[in-house]
CSV table of C-alpha atoms in Angstrom, one decimal:
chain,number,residue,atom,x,y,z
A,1,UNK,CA,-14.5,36.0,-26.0
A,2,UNK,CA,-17.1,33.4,-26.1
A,3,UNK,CA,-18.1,30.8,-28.8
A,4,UNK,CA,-21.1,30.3,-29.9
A,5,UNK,CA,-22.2,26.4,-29.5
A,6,UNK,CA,-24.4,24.2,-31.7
A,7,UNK,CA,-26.6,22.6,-29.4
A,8,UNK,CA,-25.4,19.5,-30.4
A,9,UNK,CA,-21.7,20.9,-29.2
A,10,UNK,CA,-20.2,21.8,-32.4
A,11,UNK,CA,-17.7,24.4,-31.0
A,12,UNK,CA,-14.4,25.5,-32.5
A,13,UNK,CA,-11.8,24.7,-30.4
A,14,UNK,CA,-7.8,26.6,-30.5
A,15,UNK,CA,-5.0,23.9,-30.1
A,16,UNK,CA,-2.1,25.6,-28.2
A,17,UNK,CA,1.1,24.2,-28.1
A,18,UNK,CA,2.9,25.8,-25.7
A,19,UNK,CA,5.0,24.0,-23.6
A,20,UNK,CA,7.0,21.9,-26.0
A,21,UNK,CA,6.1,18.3,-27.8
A,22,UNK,CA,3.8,16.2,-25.5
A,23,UNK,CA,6.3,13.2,-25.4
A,24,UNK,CA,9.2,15.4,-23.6
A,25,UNK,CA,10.0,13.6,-20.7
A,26,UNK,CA,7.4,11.1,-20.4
A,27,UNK,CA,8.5,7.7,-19.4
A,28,UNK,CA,8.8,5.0,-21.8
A,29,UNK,CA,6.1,2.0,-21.1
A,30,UNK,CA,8.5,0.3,-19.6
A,31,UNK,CA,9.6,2.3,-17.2
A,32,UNK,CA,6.3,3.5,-16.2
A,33,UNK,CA,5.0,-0.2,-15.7
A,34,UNK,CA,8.2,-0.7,-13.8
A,35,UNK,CA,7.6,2.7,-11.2
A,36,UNK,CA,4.5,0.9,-10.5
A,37,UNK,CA,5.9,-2.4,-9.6
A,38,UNK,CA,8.3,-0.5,-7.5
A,39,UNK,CA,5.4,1.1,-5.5
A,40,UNK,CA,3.5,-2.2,-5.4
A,41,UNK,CA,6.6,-3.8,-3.9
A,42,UNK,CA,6.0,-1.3,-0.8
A,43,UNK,CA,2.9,-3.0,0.4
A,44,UNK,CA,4.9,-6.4,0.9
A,45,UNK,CA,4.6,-7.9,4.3
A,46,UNK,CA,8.0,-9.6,4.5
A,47,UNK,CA,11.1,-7.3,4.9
A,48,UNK,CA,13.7,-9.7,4.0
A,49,UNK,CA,13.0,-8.4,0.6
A,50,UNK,CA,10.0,-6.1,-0.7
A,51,UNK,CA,9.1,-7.0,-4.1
A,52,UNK,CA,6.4,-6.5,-6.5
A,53,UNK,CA,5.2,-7.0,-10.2
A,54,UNK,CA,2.7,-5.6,-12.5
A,55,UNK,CA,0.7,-7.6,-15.1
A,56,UNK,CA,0.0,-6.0,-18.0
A,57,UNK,CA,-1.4,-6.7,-21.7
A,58,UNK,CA,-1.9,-4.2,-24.2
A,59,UNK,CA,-0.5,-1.3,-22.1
A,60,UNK,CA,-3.6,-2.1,-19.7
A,61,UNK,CA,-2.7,-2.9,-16.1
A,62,UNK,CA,-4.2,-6.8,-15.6
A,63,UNK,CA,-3.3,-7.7,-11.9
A,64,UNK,CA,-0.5,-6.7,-9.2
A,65,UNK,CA,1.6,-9.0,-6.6
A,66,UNK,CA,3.7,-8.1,-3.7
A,67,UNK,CA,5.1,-10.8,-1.6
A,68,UNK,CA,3.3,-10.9,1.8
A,69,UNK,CA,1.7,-14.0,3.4
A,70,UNK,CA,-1.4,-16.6,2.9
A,71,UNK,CA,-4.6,-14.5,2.6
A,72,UNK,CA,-6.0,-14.3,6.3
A,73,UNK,CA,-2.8,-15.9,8.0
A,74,UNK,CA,-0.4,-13.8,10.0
A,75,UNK,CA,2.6,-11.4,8.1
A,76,UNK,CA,6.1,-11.7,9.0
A,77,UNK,CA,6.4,-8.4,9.9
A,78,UNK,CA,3.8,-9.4,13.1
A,79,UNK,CA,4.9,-13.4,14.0
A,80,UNK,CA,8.5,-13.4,12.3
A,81,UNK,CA,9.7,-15.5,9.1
A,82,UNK,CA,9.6,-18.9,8.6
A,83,UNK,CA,13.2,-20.1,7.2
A,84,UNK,CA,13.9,-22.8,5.2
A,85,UNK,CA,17.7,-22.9,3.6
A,86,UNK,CA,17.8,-19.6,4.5
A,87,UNK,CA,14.6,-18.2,2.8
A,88,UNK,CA,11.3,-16.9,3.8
A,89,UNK,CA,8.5,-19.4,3.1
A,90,UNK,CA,6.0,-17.5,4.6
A,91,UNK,CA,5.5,-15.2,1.7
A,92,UNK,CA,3.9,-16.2,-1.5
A,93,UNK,CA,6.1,-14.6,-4.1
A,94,UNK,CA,4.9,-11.5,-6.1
A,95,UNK,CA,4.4,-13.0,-9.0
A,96,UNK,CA,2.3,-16.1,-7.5
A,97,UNK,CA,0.2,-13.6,-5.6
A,98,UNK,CA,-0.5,-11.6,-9.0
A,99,UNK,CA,-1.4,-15.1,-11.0
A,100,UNK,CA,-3.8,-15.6,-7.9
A,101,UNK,CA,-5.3,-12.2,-8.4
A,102,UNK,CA,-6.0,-12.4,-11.8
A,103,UNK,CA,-7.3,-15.9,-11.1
A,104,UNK,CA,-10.0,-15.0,-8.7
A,105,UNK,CA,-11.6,-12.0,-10.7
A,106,UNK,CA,-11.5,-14.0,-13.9
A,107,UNK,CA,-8.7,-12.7,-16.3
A,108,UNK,CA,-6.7,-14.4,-18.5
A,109,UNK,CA,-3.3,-13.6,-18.5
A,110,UNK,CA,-2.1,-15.5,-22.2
A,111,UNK,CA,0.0,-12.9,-24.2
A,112,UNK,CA,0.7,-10.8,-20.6
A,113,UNK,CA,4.0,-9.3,-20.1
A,114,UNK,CA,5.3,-8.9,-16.5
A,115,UNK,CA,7.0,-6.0,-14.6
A,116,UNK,CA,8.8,-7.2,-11.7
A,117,UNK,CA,10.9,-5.6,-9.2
A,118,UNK,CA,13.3,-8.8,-9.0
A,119,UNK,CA,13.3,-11.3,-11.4
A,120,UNK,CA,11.2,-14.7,-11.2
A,121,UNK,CA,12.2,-17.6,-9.6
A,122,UNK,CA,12.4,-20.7,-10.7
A,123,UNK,CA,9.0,-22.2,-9.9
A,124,UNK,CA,7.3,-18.6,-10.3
A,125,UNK,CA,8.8,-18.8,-13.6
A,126,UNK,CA,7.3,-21.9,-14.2
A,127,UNK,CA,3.8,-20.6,-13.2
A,128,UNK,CA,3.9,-17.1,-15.0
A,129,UNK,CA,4.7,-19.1,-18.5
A,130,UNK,CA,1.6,-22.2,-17.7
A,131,UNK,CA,-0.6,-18.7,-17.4
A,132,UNK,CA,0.1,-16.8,-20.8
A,133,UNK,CA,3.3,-14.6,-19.9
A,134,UNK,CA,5.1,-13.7,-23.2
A,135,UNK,CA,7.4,-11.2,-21.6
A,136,UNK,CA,9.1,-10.6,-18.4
A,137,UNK,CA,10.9,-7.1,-17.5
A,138,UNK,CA,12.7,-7.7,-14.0
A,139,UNK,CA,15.0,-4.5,-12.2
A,140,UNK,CA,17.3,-7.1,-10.4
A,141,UNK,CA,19.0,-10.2,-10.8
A,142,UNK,CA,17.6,-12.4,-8.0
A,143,UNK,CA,18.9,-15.9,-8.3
A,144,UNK,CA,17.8,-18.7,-10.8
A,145,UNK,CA,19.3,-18.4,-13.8
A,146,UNK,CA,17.3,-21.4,-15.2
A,147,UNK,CA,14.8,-19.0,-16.5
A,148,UNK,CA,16.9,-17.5,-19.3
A,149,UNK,CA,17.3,-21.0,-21.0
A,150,UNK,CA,13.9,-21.9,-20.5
A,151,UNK,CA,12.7,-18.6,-21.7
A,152,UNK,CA,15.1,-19.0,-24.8
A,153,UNK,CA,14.0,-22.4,-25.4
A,154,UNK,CA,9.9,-21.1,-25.2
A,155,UNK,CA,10.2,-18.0,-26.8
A,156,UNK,CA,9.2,-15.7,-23.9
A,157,UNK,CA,11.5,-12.6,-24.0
A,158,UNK,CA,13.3,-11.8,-20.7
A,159,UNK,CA,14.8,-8.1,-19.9
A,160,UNK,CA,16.9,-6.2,-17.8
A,161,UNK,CA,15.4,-2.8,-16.6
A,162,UNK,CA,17.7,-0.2,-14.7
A,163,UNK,CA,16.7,2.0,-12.8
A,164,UNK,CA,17.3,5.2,-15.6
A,165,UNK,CA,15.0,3.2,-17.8
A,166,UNK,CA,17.8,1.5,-20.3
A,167,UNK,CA,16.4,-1.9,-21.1
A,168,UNK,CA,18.6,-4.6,-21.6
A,169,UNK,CA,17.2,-7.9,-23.8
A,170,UNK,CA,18.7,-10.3,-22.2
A,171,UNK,CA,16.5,-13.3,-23.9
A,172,UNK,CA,14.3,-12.1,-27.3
A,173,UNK,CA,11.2,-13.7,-28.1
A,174,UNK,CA,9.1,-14.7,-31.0
């Protein structure tokens, strides 16, 4: 049957309902940011250890990072890593990577939260808080545990994400 339409578009319109509530089986926030970290991390250029982050503020994506090398200088995947103390230096972590991104098309970050596949380093730390970060959601422990007294002592909040989407607080914020 058709409907007769204002020419303006007034139309009736039936709602159907059909296939059970709308929120069955979606994803919380959190675990959709994270899924998209987790595909961002497969672009990284370094396989010692893919990992990524998504920046996001008001549910709106801001900037992504993956760990790969300087802009326009060689990956480790092509020329091999470049260890120091048994780490990578070649890469530019995620999280720096995202900062820089958000830096060169002009958004602020202040009041961002962060989705990261691993959580921040120490110095990453430091540069996520200098930009605005007010919340960090990491899927694995990676190994400075400076952050969570820092992050106590700042307010930021700091969680633990699994990998069935059961979030862990690990540090609350204000």
């Amino acid at each position: 049957m058709e409907r007769e339409c204002h020419p303006k578009g007034d139309c009736s319109y039936d709602i159907l309902f059909d296939e059970g509530p709308c929120s069955e089986g979606r994803d919380s926030w959190d675990l959709y940011f994270m899924k998209i970290a987790t595909q961002v991390a497969s672009r990284g250029t370094c396989h010692r250890k893919h990992v990524g982050c998504v920046i996001v503020r008001d549910r709106t994506i801001l900037a992504t990072g993956y760990n790969g090398s300087i802009r326009g200088l060689p990956h480790c995947d092509e020329v091999g890593h470049m260890m120091e103390n048994g780490h990578c230096t070649r890469t530019v972590h995620s999280e720096a990577n995202a900062v820089a991104q958000a830096a060169r098309h002009g958004i602020s970050l202040s009041g961002g939260e962060l989705y990261v596949t691993a959580s921040p380093c120490w110095t990453c730390f430091k540069l996520l808080i200098n930009s605005g970060i007010r919340r960090i959601i990491y899927g694995e422990f990676y190994r400075d545990d400076r952050i969570f007294q820092a992050a106590e002592a700042l307010g930021v909040e700091i969680g633990y994400l699994d990998e069935k989407g059961k979030l862990q607080i690990l540090v609350a914020g204000k």
